Tab-separated table of C-alpha atoms and ligand atoms in Angstrom:
chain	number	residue	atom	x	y	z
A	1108	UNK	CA	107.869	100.458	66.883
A	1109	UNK	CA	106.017	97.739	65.674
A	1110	UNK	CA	104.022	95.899	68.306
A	1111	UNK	CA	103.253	91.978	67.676
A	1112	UNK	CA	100.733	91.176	70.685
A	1113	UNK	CA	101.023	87.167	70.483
A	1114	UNK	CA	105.059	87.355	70.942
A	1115	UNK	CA	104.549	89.427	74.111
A	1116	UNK	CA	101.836	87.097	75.590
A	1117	UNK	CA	102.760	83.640	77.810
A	1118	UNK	CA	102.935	80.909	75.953
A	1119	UNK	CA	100.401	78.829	78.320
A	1120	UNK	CA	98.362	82.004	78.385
A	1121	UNK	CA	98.697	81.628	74.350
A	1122	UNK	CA	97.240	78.378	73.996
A	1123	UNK	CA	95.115	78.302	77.065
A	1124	UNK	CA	91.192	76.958	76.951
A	1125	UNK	CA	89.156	79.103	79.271
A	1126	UNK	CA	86.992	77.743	81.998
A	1127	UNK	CA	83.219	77.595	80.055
A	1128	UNK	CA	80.636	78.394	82.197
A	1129	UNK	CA	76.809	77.549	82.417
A	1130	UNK	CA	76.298	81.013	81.713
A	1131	UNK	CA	78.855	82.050	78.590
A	1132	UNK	CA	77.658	78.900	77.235
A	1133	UNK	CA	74.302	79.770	77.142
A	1134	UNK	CA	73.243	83.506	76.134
A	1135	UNK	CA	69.114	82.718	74.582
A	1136	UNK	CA	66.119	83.332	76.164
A	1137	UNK	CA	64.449	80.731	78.413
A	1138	UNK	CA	62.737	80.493	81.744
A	1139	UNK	CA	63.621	77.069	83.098
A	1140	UNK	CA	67.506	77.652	84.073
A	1141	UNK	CA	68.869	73.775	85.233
A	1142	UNK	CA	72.120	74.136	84.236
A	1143	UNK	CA	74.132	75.863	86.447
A	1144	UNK	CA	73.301	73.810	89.814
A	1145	UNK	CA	71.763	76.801	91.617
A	1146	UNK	CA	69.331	76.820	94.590
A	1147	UNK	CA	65.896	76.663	92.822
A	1148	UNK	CA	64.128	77.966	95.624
A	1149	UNK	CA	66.118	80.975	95.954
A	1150	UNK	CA	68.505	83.004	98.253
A	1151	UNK	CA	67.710	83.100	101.627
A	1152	UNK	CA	68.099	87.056	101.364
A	1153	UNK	CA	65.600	87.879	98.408
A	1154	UNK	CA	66.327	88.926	95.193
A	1155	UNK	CA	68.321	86.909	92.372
A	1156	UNK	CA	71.357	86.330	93.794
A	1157	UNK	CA	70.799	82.561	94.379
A	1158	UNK	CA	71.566	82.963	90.452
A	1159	UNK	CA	75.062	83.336	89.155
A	1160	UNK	CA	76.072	86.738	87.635
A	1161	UNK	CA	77.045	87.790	84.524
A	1162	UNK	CA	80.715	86.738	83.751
A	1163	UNK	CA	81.258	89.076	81.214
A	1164	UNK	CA	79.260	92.445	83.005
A	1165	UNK	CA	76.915	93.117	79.812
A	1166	UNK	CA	74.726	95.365	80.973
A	1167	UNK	CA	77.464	97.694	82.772
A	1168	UNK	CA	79.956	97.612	79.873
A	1169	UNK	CA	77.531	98.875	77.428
A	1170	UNK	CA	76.670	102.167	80.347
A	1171	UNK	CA	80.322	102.612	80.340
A	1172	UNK	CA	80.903	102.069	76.888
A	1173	UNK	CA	78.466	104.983	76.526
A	1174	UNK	CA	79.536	107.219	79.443
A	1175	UNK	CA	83.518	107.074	77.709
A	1176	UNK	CA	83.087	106.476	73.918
A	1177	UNK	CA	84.654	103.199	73.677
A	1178	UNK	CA	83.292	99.799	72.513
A	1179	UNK	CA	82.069	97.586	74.648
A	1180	UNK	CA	84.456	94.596	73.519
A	1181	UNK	CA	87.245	97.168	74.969
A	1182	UNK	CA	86.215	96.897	77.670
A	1183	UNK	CA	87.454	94.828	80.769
A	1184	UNK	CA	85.775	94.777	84.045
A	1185	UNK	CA	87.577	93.151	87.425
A	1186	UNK	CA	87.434	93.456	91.279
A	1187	UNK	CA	89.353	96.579	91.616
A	1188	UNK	CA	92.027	98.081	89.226
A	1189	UNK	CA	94.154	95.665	91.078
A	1190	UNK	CA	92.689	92.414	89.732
A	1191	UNK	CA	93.518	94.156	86.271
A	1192	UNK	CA	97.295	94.840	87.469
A	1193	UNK	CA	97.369	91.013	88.618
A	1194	UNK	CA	96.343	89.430	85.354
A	1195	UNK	CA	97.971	91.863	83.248
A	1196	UNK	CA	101.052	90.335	84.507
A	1197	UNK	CA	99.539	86.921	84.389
A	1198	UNK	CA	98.932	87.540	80.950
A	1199	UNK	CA	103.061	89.310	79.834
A	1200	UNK	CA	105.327	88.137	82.183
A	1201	UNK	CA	106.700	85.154	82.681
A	1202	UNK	CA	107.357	83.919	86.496
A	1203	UNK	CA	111.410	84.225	86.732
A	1204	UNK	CA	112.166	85.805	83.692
A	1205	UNK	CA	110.171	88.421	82.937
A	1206	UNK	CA	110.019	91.898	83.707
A	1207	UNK	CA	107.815	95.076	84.518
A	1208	UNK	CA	109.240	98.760	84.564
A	1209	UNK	CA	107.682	101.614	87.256
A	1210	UNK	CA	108.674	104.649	87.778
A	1211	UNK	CA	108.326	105.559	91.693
A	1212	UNK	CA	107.373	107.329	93.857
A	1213	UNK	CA	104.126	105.647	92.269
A	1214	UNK	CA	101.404	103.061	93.628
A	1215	UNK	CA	102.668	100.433	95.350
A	1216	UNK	CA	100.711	97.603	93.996
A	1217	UNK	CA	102.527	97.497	90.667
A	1218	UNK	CA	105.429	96.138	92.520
A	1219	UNK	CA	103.479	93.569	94.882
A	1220	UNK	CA	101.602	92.490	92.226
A	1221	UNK	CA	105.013	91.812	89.806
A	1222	UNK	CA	106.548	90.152	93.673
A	1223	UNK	CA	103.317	88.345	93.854
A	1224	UNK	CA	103.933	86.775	90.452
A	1225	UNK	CA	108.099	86.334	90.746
A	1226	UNK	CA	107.785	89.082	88.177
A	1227	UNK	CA	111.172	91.419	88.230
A	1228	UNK	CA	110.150	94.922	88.548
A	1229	UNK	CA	112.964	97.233	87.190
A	1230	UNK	CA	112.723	100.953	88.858
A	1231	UNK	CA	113.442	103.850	86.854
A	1232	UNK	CA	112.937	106.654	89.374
A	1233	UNK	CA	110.717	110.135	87.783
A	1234	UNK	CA	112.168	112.917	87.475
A	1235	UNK	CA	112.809	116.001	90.392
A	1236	UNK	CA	109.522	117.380	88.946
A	1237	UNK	CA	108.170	113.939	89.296
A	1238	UNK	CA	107.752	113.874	85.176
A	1239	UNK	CA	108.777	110.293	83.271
A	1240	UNK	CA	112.378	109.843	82.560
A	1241	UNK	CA	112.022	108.392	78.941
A	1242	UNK	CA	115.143	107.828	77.776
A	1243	UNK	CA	116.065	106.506	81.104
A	1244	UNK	CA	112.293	103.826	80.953
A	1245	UNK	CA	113.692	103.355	77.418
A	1246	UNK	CA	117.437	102.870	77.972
A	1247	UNK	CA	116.512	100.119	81.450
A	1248	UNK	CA	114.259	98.178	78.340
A	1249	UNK	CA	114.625	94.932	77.162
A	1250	UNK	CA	113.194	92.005	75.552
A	1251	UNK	CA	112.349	91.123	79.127
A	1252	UNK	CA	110.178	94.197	80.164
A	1253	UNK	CA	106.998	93.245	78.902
A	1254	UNK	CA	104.924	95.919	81.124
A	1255	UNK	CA	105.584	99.554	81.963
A	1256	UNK	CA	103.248	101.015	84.565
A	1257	UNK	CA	102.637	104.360	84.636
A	1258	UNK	CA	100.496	106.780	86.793
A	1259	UNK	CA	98.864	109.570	85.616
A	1260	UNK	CA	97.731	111.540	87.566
A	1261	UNK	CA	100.350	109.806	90.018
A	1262	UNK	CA	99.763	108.711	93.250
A	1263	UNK	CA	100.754	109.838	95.738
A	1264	UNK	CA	102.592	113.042	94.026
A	1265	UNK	CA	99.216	114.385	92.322
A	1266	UNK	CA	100.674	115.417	88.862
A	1267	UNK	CA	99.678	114.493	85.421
A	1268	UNK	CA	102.091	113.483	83.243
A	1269	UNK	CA	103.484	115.412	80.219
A	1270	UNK	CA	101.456	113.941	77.471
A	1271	UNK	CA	104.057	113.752	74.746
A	1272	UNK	CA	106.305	111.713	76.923
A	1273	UNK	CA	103.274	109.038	77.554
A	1274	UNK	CA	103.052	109.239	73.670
A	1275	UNK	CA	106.620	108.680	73.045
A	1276	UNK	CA	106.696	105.794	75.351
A	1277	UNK	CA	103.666	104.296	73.828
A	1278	UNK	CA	105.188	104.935	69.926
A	1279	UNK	CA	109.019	103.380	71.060
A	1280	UNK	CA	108.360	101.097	74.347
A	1281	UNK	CA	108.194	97.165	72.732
A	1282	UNK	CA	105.956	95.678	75.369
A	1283	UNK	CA	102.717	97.130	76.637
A	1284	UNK	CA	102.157	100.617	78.264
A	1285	UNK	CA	99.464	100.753	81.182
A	1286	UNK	CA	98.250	104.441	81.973
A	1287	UNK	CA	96.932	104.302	85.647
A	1288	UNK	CA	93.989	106.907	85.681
A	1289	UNK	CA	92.209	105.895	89.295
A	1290	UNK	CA	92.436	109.898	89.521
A	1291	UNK	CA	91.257	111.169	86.030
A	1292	UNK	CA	87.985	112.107	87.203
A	1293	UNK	CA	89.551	115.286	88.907
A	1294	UNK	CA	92.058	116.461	86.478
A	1295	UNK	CA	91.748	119.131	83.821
A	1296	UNK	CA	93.355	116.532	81.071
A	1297	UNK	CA	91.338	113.753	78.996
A	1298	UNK	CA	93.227	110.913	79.638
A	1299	UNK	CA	94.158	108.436	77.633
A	1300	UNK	CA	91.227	106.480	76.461
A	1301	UNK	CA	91.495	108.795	72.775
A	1302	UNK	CA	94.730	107.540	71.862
A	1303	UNK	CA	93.596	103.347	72.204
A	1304	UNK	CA	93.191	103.157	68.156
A	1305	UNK	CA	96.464	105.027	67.599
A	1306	UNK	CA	98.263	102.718	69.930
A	1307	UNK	CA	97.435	98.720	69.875
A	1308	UNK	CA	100.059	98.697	73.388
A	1309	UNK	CA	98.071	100.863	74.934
A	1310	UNK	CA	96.028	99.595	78.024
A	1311	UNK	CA	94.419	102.705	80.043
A	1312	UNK	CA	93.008	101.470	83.880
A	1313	UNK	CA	89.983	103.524	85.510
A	1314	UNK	CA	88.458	102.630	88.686
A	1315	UNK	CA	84.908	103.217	90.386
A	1316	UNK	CA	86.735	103.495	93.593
A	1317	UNK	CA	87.901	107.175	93.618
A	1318	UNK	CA	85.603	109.854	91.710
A	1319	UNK	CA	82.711	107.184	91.746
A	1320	UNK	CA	82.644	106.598	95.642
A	1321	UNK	CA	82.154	102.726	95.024
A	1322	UNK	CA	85.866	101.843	97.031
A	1323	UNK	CA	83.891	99.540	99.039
A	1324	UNK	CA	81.831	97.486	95.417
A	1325	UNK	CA	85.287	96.887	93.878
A	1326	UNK	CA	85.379	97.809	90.404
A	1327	UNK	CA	88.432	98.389	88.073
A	1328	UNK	CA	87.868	99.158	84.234
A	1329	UNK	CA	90.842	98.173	81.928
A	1330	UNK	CA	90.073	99.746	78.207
A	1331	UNK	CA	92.299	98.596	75.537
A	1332	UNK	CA	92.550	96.794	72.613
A	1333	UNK	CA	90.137	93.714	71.903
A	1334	UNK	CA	92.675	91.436	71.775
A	1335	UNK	CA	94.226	92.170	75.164
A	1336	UNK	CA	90.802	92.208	76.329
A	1337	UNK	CA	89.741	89.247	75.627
A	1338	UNK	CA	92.995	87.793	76.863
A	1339	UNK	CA	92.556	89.754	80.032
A	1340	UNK	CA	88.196	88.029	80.165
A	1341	UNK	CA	90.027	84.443	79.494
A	1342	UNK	CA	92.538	84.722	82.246
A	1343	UNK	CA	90.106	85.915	84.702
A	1344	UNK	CA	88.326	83.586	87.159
A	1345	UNK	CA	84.891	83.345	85.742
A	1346	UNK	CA	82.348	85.340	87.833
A	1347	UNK	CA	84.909	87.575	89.115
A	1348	UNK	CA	82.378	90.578	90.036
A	1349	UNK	CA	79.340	90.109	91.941
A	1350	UNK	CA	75.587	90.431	90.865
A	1351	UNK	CA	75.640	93.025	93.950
A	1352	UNK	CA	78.760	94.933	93.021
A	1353	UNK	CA	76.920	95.070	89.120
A	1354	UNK	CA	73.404	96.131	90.365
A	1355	UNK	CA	75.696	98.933	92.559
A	1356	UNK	CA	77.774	100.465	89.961
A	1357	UNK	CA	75.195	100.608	87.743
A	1358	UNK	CA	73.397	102.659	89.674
A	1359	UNK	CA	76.464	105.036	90.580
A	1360	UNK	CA	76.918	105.289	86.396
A	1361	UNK	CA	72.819	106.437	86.256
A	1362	UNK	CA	74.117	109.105	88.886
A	1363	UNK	CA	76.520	110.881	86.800
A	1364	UNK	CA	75.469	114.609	87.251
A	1365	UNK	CA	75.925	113.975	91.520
A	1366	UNK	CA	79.244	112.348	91.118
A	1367	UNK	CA	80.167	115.227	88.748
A	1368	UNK	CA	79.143	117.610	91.641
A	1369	UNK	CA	81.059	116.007	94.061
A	1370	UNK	CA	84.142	115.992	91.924
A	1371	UNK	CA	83.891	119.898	91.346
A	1372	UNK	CA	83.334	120.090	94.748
A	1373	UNK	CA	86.356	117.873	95.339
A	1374	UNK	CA	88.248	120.329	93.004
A	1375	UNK	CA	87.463	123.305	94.946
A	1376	UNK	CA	88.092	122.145	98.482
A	1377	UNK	CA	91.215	120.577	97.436
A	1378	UNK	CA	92.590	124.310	96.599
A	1379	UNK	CA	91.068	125.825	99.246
A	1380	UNK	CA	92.494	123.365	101.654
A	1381	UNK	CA	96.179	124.341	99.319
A	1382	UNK	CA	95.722	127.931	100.064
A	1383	UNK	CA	95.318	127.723	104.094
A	1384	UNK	CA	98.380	124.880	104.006
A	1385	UNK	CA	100.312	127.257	102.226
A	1386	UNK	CA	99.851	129.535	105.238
A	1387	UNK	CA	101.063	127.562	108.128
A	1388	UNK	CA	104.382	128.052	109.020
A	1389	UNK	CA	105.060	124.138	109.181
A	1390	UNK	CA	104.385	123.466	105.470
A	1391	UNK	CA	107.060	123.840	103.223
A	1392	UNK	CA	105.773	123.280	100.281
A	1393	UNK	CA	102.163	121.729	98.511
A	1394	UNK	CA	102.620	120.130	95.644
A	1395	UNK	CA	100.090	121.033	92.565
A	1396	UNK	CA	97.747	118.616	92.604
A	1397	UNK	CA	95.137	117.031	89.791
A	1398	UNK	CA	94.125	114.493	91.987
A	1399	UNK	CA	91.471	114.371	95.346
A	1400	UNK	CA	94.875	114.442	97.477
A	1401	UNK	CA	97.361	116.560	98.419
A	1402	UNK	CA	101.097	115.844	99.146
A	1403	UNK	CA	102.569	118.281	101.271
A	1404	UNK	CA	106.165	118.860	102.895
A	1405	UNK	CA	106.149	119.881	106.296
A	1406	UNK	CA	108.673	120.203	109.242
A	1407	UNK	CA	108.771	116.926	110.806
A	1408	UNK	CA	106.872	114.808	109.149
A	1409	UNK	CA	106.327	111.743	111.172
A	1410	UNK	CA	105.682	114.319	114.059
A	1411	UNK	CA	103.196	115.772	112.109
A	1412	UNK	CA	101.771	112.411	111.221
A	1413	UNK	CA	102.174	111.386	114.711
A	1414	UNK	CA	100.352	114.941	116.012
A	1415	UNK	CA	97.294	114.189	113.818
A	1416	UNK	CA	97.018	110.537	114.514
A	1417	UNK	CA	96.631	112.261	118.086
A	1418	UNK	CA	93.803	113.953	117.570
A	1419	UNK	CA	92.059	111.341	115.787
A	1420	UNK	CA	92.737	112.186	112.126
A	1421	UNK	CA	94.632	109.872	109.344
A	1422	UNK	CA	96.779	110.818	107.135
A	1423	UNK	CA	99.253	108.904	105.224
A	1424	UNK	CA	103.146	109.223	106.178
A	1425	UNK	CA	104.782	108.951	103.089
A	1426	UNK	CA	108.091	110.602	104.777
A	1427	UNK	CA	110.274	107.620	103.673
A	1428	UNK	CA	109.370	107.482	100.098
A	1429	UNK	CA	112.158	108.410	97.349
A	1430	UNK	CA	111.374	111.718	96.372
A	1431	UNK	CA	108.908	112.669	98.653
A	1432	UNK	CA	111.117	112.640	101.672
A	1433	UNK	CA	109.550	115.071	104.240
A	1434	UNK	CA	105.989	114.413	102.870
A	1435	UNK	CA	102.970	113.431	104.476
A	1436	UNK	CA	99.867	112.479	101.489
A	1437	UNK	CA	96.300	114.633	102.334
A	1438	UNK	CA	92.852	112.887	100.994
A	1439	UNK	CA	90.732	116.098	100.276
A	1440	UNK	CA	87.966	115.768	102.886
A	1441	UNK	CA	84.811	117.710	103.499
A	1442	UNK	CA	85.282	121.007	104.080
A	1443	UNK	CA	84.563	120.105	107.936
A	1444	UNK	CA	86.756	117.415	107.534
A	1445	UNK	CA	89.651	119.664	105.882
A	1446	UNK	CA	88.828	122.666	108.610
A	1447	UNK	CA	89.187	119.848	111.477
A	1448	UNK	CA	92.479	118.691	110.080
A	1449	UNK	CA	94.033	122.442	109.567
A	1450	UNK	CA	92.928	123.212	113.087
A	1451	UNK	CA	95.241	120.540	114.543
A	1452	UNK	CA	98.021	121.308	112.310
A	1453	UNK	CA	97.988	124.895	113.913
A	1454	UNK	CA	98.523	123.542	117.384
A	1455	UNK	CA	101.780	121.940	116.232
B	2834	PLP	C1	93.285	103.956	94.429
B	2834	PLP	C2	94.067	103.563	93.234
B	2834	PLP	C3	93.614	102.568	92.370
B	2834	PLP	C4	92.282	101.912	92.612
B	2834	PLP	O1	92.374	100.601	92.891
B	2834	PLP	P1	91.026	99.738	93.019
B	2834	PLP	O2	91.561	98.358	93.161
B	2834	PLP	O3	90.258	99.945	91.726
B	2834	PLP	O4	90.266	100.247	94.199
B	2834	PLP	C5	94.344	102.251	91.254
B	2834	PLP	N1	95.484	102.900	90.974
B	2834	PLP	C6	95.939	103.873	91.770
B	2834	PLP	C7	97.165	104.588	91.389
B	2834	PLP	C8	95.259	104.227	92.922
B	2834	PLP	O5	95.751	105.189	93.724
């Protein structure tokens, strides 16, 4: 399939001028900044942050550009994967006409994004072994479906999926393929990111907000080629992530060996926590999992749910989902956390 970016992109996104601002304009060395119309005399709070931050996050992309062996320019930073699943169909789809493909169960912003944007979002259901239906993703196609999200590993079922379908979809799909990997960090697969010079459709999303414990910074990585990029920087309002939220997740990235820990430790827990599930008579089944979650089919689920709430513990009721009917969706916990939630599950 060949793949011709500019035909795929909005016209006024085409020919758009991006907002310049006082600090992409300038990028020397000085000491006397009067352009920008910042307090002089600083923020009331200490520190810099009476100055504007970096629009383009310089310092962090070249840490993560290290960490994951991809240049810098391939790099796209925004405020949460979700600002990246916003502009991405600012960027492809046009409002009333164009379309983006899922396949659920998956996340859910996909689809509020696309309804956000009056962008059509055509549903081609995974498989009973929650793997992607490619003929079927292929066969809904058209000149319209300029996005195809998919999840891997999926949330909220927990399973990779099969590489070589991912790769056929990114060699035959005609618009652009986003792999979802908020949940890479704890699965025994590498991802994506390898395969971004093979395929020029390719856009793989990471997040800080999972494995990295920074949910609360906001910080979604996009890695793809540098012309969707660069259309992605363009499209974004200009100083879209803090000077706090870049000071923060660069010092998560200078933390990598305790993250790793808590991942492993993640890792474990999460099949311990399997194993004593397994045993109580009110699980049916616990889905393998390459995630920091677990989704589980129990008796009554909304009981359950209801049960837990009960005793002070959240969970999320995902019962009413295609395909999951029956489940309720476990965060892995501490192993207090995990022991307190198995304890009230015994009382049901
Ligand atoms: C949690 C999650 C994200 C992360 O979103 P942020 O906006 O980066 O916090 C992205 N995709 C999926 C599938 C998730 O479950």
């Amino acid at each position: 399939m060949s793949f011709d970016l500019d035909s795929l992109v909005r016209p006024n996104i085409r020919s758009l001028t991006p907002y310049s601002s006082a600090r992409s304009e300038f990028d020397g060395i000085a000491n006397v900044f009067l352009d920008a119309n910042e307090n002089a005399f600083g923020s009331p709070v200490g520190g810099t942050l009476n100055r504007y931050p970096d629009p383009l996050q310089r310092e962090l992309k070249e840490k993560l550009a290290e960490l994951k062996g991809v240049g810098a320019s391939r790099i796209f930073i925004g405020n949460g994967s979700d600002e990246a699943i916003d502009l991405l169909l600012r960027i492809f789809c046009r409002p009333g006409t164009d379309a983006c493909i899922t396949c659920p169960p998956t996340y859910g912003m996909y689809r509020v994004a696309a309804d956000i944007n009056d962008v059509q979002t055509i549903e081609v259901p995974l498989t009973q072994d929650f793997d992607v239906d490619v003929s079927a993703v292929l066969g809904a196609a058209d000149e319209r479906s300029r996005l195809l999200f998919l999840c891997s590993p999926n949330n909220p079922t927990g399973n990779i999926l099969a590489r070589d379908q991912v790769t056929r979809l990114a060699e035959e799909f005609s618009g652009v393929v986003v792999v979802d990997e908020a949940y890479i960090d704890f699965a025994d697969d590498p991802g994506f990111l390898s395969e971004l010079d093979r395929f020029p459709n390719l856009v793989v999303l990471q997040t800080l907000s999972k494995a990295w414990g920074l949910a609360g910074a906001r910080i979604g990585i996009a890695y793809a080629s540098e012309q969707i990029t660069a259309l992605m920087n363009a499209t974004k309002p200009p100083y879209n992530v803090s000077s706090v939220t870049q000071e923060f997740a660069l010092k998560a990235l200078a933390k990598r060996p305790e993250v790793e820990a808590t991942v492993r430790q993640t890792v474990y827990l999460r099949e311990a926590l399997r194993r004593e599930l397994e045993n109580l008579d009110l699980v049916e089944k616990v889905h393998p999992s390459e995630a920091n979650f677990l989704l589980v089919r129990v008796k009554n689920a909304i009981a359950a749910y209801r049960h837990l709430l009960n005793d002070g513990i959240v969970v999320r009721d995902r019962s009413n989902v295609r395909l999951c009917e029956g489940c309720i969706r476990i965060t892995v916990g501490t192993e207090n956390e995990n022991q307190q939630l198995v304890a009230s599950l015994k009382k049901i």
